[in-house]
């Protein structure tokens, strides 16, 4: 594979040179599609500038770092259901369920229920016990509200004894699965893919905590979300319309592309510093603080290996001198190590 290092003056120039190189490669390689290109970054926060520049160049792309599994509608609906089972007076979660597309409740009726709850200073759950008292008269809405109440009553009891994954599959078959099947093919396939990813994550949690119930699952997921974990979003490079993929190295595991760009290859961006490090360490002390055998650096080095092995035909490393700070950035130690092993690379 062709290997090249593109060093730029600043972050904007780095993004621009990647866009220009992608356009040039696609022009030269007539068999290449947009799906053959990927831009890999170490952290989600680094992806936005690359995505913005691709948009300016009218290059179709998907920024996979902009959304996580927990931010998808299907995940939020399932988490809302679990939250209501854990505490049926959780009005925000119940409001999401009332608004969910697999329940055919008229939006004006949801407004009436919500208004009644606020006016009477009661929970939304209390309001759905007597929807007619809230002004709901639509027969379809009343039937769907009855269905939701029955779910909450039935599954709240099961939640105390059964595993969350069993509850999830059982509940999904009460109408949600049929709704997903009714969607257009591409959208339906994507939703089932997300559902499987969430289900697999639940199974992983259940293996770690064998006696986990819905209450525990809600706690664990809330802790993950609070800590900034948006959930690993599964990526199918061939699914959907042709697009350049912008994603983290973590997300790219198992995928391959004709042409790969690894961005922001400067010190403290790739490799990163440990999260626990609160004080900025002077550059001349970094080697002393982070010795060769450092566990964090070894993990970063493994990620770098993952990044460079995603490319089949062309591998492009990019970096810049300035990312908005007052000092010039040093090149990533991984680029320097690569130059030592392969003198022809610079």
Coordinates of C-alpha atoms in Angstrom, one line a residue:
X1 CA 0.0 0.0 0.0
X2 CA 1.1 3.6 -0.7
X3 CA 2.0 5.4 2.6
X4 CA 2.3 9.1 2.9
X5 CA 2.6 11.8 5.6
X6 CA 0.9 15.1 4.9
X7 CA 2.0 17.8 7.4
X8 CA 0.1 21.1 7.4
X9 CA 0.3 24.6 8.9
X10 CA -2.9 24.4 10.9
X11 CA -6.0 22.3 11.6
X12 CA -8.0 24.0 8.8
X13 CA -5.3 23.3 6.3
X14 CA -5.1 19.7 7.4
X15 CA -8.8 19.2 6.9
X16 CA -8.6 20.9 3.5
X17 CA -5.7 18.8 2.2
X18 CA -7.6 15.6 3.2
X19 CA -10.6 16.7 1.2
X20 CA -8.5 17.7 -1.8
X21 CA -6.6 14.4 -1.7
X22 CA -9.8 12.4 -1.5
X23 CA -11.1 14.2 -4.6
X24 CA -7.8 13.6 -6.4
X25 CA -7.7 9.9 -5.6
X26 CA -11.3 9.4 -6.7
X27 CA -10.6 11.1 -10.0
X28 CA -7.5 8.9 -10.6
X29 CA -9.1 5.6 -9.4
X30 CA -12.1 5.2 -11.5
X31 CA -13.2 2.1 -9.6
X32 CA -13.2 3.9 -6.3
X33 CA -16.5 4.8 -4.6
X34 CA -17.0 7.2 -1.6
X35 CA -17.3 4.1 0.5
X36 CA -13.7 3.3 -0.2
X37 CA -12.5 6.3 1.9
X38 CA -12.3 6.7 5.7
X39 CA -10.9 9.4 8.0
X40 CA -9.9 8.0 11.4
X41 CA -9.5 10.0 14.5
X42 CA -8.5 9.2 18.0
X43 CA -11.4 11.0 19.8
X44 CA -14.9 12.0 18.8
X45 CA -14.1 15.7 19.4
X46 CA -11.6 15.6 16.6
X47 CA -14.0 14.5 13.8
X48 CA -16.1 17.6 13.4
X49 CA -13.6 19.8 11.6
X50 CA -12.9 17.1 9.1
X51 CA -16.7 16.5 8.5
X52 CA -17.2 20.3 8.1
X53 CA -14.5 20.5 5.4
X54 CA -15.9 17.5 3.5
X55 CA -19.3 19.3 3.5
X56 CA -17.7 22.5 2.1
X57 CA -16.1 20.3 -0.6
X58 CA -19.5 18.7 -1.4
X59 CA -18.2 15.3 -0.6
X60 CA -20.9 13.0 0.7
X61 CA -19.9 11.8 4.2
X62 CA -21.2 10.4 7.5
X63 CA -19.7 11.6 10.8
X64 CA -20.1 8.5 12.9
X65 CA -18.6 10.2 15.9
X66 CA -21.4 12.7 16.1
X67 CA -23.9 10.2 17.5
X68 CA -23.6 7.2 19.7
X69 CA -25.8 4.1 20.2
X70 CA -27.5 5.6 23.3
X71 CA -28.5 8.7 21.3
X72 CA -30.5 6.7 18.7
X73 CA -34.3 6.8 18.9
X74 CA -34.6 3.1 19.4
X75 CA -32.2 3.0 22.3
X76 CA -33.8 6.0 23.9
X77 CA -37.2 4.4 23.6
X78 CA -36.0 1.2 25.2
X79 CA -34.2 3.0 28.0
X80 CA -37.4 5.0 28.6
X81 CA -39.4 1.8 28.9
X82 CA -36.9 0.4 31.4
X83 CA -37.0 3.7 33.4
X84 CA -40.8 3.6 33.6
X85 CA -40.7 -0.1 34.8
X86 CA -38.1 1.0 37.4
X87 CA -40.2 4.0 38.5
X88 CA -43.5 4.5 36.7
X89 CA -43.7 8.1 38.0
X90 CA -40.7 9.0 35.8
X91 CA -42.7 11.4 33.7
X92 CA -40.0 12.3 31.2
X93 CA -39.5 8.7 30.2
X94 CA -43.3 8.1 30.1
X95 CA -43.7 11.1 27.8
X96 CA -41.2 9.6 25.4
X97 CA -43.2 6.3 25.3
X98 CA -46.5 8.1 24.8
X99 CA -44.8 9.9 21.8
X100 CA -43.2 6.8 20.4
X101 CA -44.1 5.9 16.8
X102 CA -45.1 2.3 17.6
X103 CA -48.0 3.7 19.7
X104 CA -50.7 5.5 17.7
X105 CA -51.5 8.2 20.3
X106 CA -52.6 11.6 18.8
X107 CA -50.2 14.4 19.6
X108 CA -53.0 16.6 20.8
X109 CA -54.0 14.0 23.3
X110 CA -50.4 13.7 24.7
X111 CA -50.5 17.5 25.1
X112 CA -53.8 17.2 27.1
X113 CA -52.3 14.5 29.4
X114 CA -49.2 16.6 29.9
X115 CA -51.2 19.7 30.6
X116 CA -53.4 17.9 33.1
X117 CA -50.3 16.5 35.0
X118 CA -48.8 20.0 35.2
X119 CA -52.0 21.7 36.2
X120 CA -52.8 19.1 39.0
X121 CA -49.2 18.7 39.9
X122 CA -49.3 15.0 39.5
X123 CA -47.1 12.6 37.5
X124 CA -47.9 11.7 33.9
X125 CA -48.5 8.2 35.1
X126 CA -51.4 9.4 37.3
X127 CA -52.8 11.3 34.3
X128 CA -53.0 8.2 32.1
X129 CA -55.0 6.3 34.7
X130 CA -58.0 8.4 33.7
X131 CA -57.3 9.8 30.3
X132 CA -60.9 10.9 29.7
X133 CA -60.6 13.2 32.8
X134 CA -57.8 14.9 31.0
X135 CA -59.9 15.5 27.9
X136 CA -58.9 12.6 25.8
X137 CA -61.8 11.3 23.7
X138 CA -60.1 9.8 20.6
X139 CA -60.9 6.1 20.7
X140 CA -57.6 5.1 19.1
X141 CA -55.7 7.1 21.6
X142 CA -57.7 5.6 24.5
X143 CA -57.0 2.1 23.2
X144 CA -53.3 2.8 22.9
X145 CA -53.1 4.4 26.4
X146 CA -54.8 1.3 27.8
X147 CA -52.2 -0.9 26.0
X148 CA -49.4 1.2 27.5
X149 CA -50.9 0.9 31.0
X150 CA -51.2 -2.8 30.7
X151 CA -47.5 -3.1 29.6
X152 CA -46.4 -1.1 32.6
X153 CA -48.5 -3.2 35.0
X154 CA -47.4 -6.5 33.5
X155 CA -43.7 -5.8 32.9
X156 CA -43.2 -4.0 36.2
X157 CA -43.8 -7.3 38.0
X158 CA -41.7 -9.3 35.6
X159 CA -38.9 -6.7 36.0
X160 CA -38.3 -7.8 39.6
X161 CA -37.6 -11.4 38.6
X162 CA -36.6 -11.7 35.0
X163 CA -33.5 -10.7 33.1
X164 CA -33.6 -7.4 31.2
X165 CA -32.8 -9.1 27.9
X166 CA -35.8 -11.4 28.3
X167 CA -38.1 -8.5 29.1
X168 CA -36.8 -6.6 26.1
X169 CA -37.5 -9.4 23.6
X170 CA -40.9 -10.1 25.1
X171 CA -41.9 -6.4 25.0
X172 CA -40.5 -5.8 21.5
X173 CA -42.8 -8.5 20.2
X174 CA -45.9 -6.7 21.6
X175 CA -45.9 -4.3 18.6
X176 CA -42.5 -2.6 18.4
X177 CA -41.0 -5.4 16.2
X178 CA -43.9 -5.2 13.8
X179 CA -43.5 -1.4 13.5
X180 CA -39.8 -1.9 12.7
X181 CA -40.7 -4.5 10.0
X182 CA -43.1 -2.0 8.4
X183 CA -40.4 0.6 7.8
X184 CA -38.8 0.9 4.3
X185 CA -36.2 -1.8 3.8
X186 CA -33.0 0.3 4.4
X187 CA -34.4 2.0 7.4
X188 CA -35.8 -1.3 8.9
X189 CA -32.4 -3.0 8.4
X190 CA -30.7 -0.1 10.2
X191 CA -33.1 -0.2 13.1
X192 CA -32.7 -3.9 13.6
X193 CA -28.9 -3.5 13.4
X194 CA -29.1 -0.9 16.2
X195 CA -31.5 -3.1 18.2
X196 CA -29.0 -6.0 18.0
X197 CA -26.1 -3.8 19.1
X198 CA -28.1 -2.7 22.2
X199 CA -29.2 -6.2 22.9
X200 CA -25.7 -7.5 22.7
X201 CA -24.5 -4.8 25.1
X202 CA -27.3 -5.8 27.6
X203 CA -26.1 -9.4 27.3
X204 CA -22.5 -8.3 28.1
X205 CA -23.7 -6.4 31.1
X206 CA -25.7 -9.4 32.3
X207 CA -22.6 -11.6 32.0
X208 CA -20.7 -9.2 34.2
X209 CA -23.6 -8.8 36.6
X210 CA -25.4 -12.2 36.5
X211 CA -28.2 -11.1 38.8
X212 CA -28.8 -7.7 37.1
X213 CA -32.4 -6.7 36.8
X214 CA -34.0 -3.7 35.1
X215 CA -33.2 -1.4 38.1
X216 CA -29.5 -2.4 37.8
X217 CA -29.5 -2.0 34.0
X218 CA -30.9 1.5 34.2
X219 CA -28.3 2.4 36.8
X220 CA -25.4 1.0 34.7
X221 CA -26.6 2.7 31.5
X222 CA -27.1 6.0 33.3
X223 CA -23.6 5.9 34.7
X224 CA -22.2 5.2 31.2
X225 CA -24.1 8.1 29.7
X226 CA -23.2 10.5 32.6
X227 CA -19.5 9.6 32.2
X228 CA -19.7 10.7 28.5
X229 CA -20.0 7.2 27.0
X230 CA -22.5 7.6 24.1
X231 CA -22.4 3.9 23.3
X232 CA -20.5 2.2 20.5
X233 CA -22.4 2.5 17.3
X234 CA -22.0 -0.5 14.9
X235 CA -20.8 0.5 11.5
X236 CA -21.5 -1.3 8.2
X237 CA -19.3 0.3 5.6
X238 CA -21.4 -1.0 2.8
X239 CA -24.8 -0.1 4.2
X240 CA -26.8 2.9 2.9
X241 CA -25.7 5.4 0.3
X242 CA -22.1 5.8 -0.7
X243 CA -20.3 8.1 1.8
X244 CA -16.8 8.9 3.1
X245 CA -16.7 7.6 6.7
X246 CA -15.4 9.8 9.5
X247 CA -15.0 7.8 12.7
X248 CA -12.9 7.0 15.7
X249 CA -10.2 4.3 15.4
X250 CA -12.2 2.3 18.0
X251 CA -15.2 2.2 15.7
X252 CA -13.1 1.2 12.7
X253 CA -12.1 -2.1 14.2
X254 CA -12.9 -5.0 11.8
X255 CA -13.4 -2.6 8.8
X256 CA -11.2 -2.1 5.8
X257 CA -11.1 0.7 3.2
X258 CA -9.1 1.3 0.0
X259 CA -7.9 4.6 1.3
X260 CA -7.5 5.6 5.0
X261 CA -6.5 9.0 6.5
X262 CA -5.3 9.0 10.1
X263 CA -5.7 12.6 11.3
X264 CA -4.3 14.7 14.1
X265 CA -1.1 12.7 14.5
X266 CA 0.5 15.0 17.0
X267 CA 1.6 14.7 20.6
X268 CA -1.3 14.6 23.1
X269 CA -3.9 14.0 20.4
X270 CA -2.6 10.6 19.2
X271 CA -1.3 9.3 21.6
X272 CA -3.6 11.0 24.0
X273 CA -2.7 11.8 27.6
X274 CA -4.3 9.7 30.3
X275 CA -7.7 11.1 31.4
X276 CA -6.6 11.2 35.1
X277 CA -3.8 13.7 34.2
X278 CA -5.2 17.0 35.5
X279 CA -1.9 19.1 35.3
X280 CA -0.3 19.9 32.0
X281 CA 3.1 18.2 31.9
X282 CA 6.0 20.1 30.3
X283 CA 7.1 18.5 27.1
X284 CA 10.6 17.8 28.3
X285 CA 9.2 15.7 31.2
X286 CA 6.8 13.6 29.1
X287 CA 9.3 10.8 28.5
X288 CA 10.0 10.6 32.2
X289 CA 6.4 10.5 33.2
X290 CA 5.3 8.2 30.4
X291 CA 8.1 5.6 30.0
X292 CA 8.3 3.1 27.1
X293 CA 6.6 0.4 29.1
X294 CA 3.7 2.7 30.1
X295 CA 0.4 0.8 29.9
X296 CA -1.5 3.8 28.5
X297 CA 1.0 4.3 25.7
X298 CA 1.0 0.6 24.9
X299 CA -2.8 0.8 24.5
X300 CA -2.5 3.9 22.3
X301 CA 0.1 2.1 20.2
X302 CA -2.3 -0.8 19.7
X303 CA -4.9 1.6 18.5
X304 CA -2.4 3.1 16.1
X305 CA -1.8 -0.4 14.8
X306 CA -5.5 -0.8 14.3
X307 CA -5.7 2.4 12.4
X308 CA -2.9 1.7 10.0
X309 CA -4.1 -1.9 9.2
X310 CA -7.5 -0.6 8.0
X311 CA -6.0 0.6 4.7
X312 CA -5.7 -1.7 1.6
X313 CA -4.3 0.6 -1.1
X314 CA -3.4 3.9 0.4
X315 CA -2.5 5.1 3.9
X316 CA -2.2 8.8 4.7
X317 CA -1.0 10.2 8.0
X318 CA -1.9 13.9 8.6
X319 CA -0.8 16.4 11.1
X320 CA -0.6 20.2 11.7
X321 CA 1.7 22.5 13.5
X322 CA -1.1 24.5 15.1
X323 CA -4.4 23.5 16.6
X324 CA -5.2 26.8 18.2
X325 CA -2.6 26.9 20.9
X326 CA 0.4 29.2 21.3
X327 CA 3.1 26.6 20.7
X328 CA 3.8 24.4 17.7
X329 CA 2.7 20.8 18.1
X330 CA 5.2 18.0 18.1
X331 CA 4.6 15.1 15.8
X332 CA 3.2 12.0 17.3
X333 CA 5.8 9.7 18.7
X334 CA 4.2 6.9 16.6
X335 CA 5.2 8.7 13.4
X336 CA 8.7 9.0 14.7
X337 CA 8.8 5.3 15.6
X338 CA 7.5 4.4 12.1
X339 CA 10.3 6.5 10.5
X340 CA 12.9 4.5 12.6
X341 CA 11.5 1.2 11.5
X342 CA 11.0 2.2 7.9
X343 CA 13.6 4.8 6.9
X344 CA 11.9 5.3 3.5
X345 CA 8.9 6.8 5.3
X346 CA 9.1 10.5 6.3

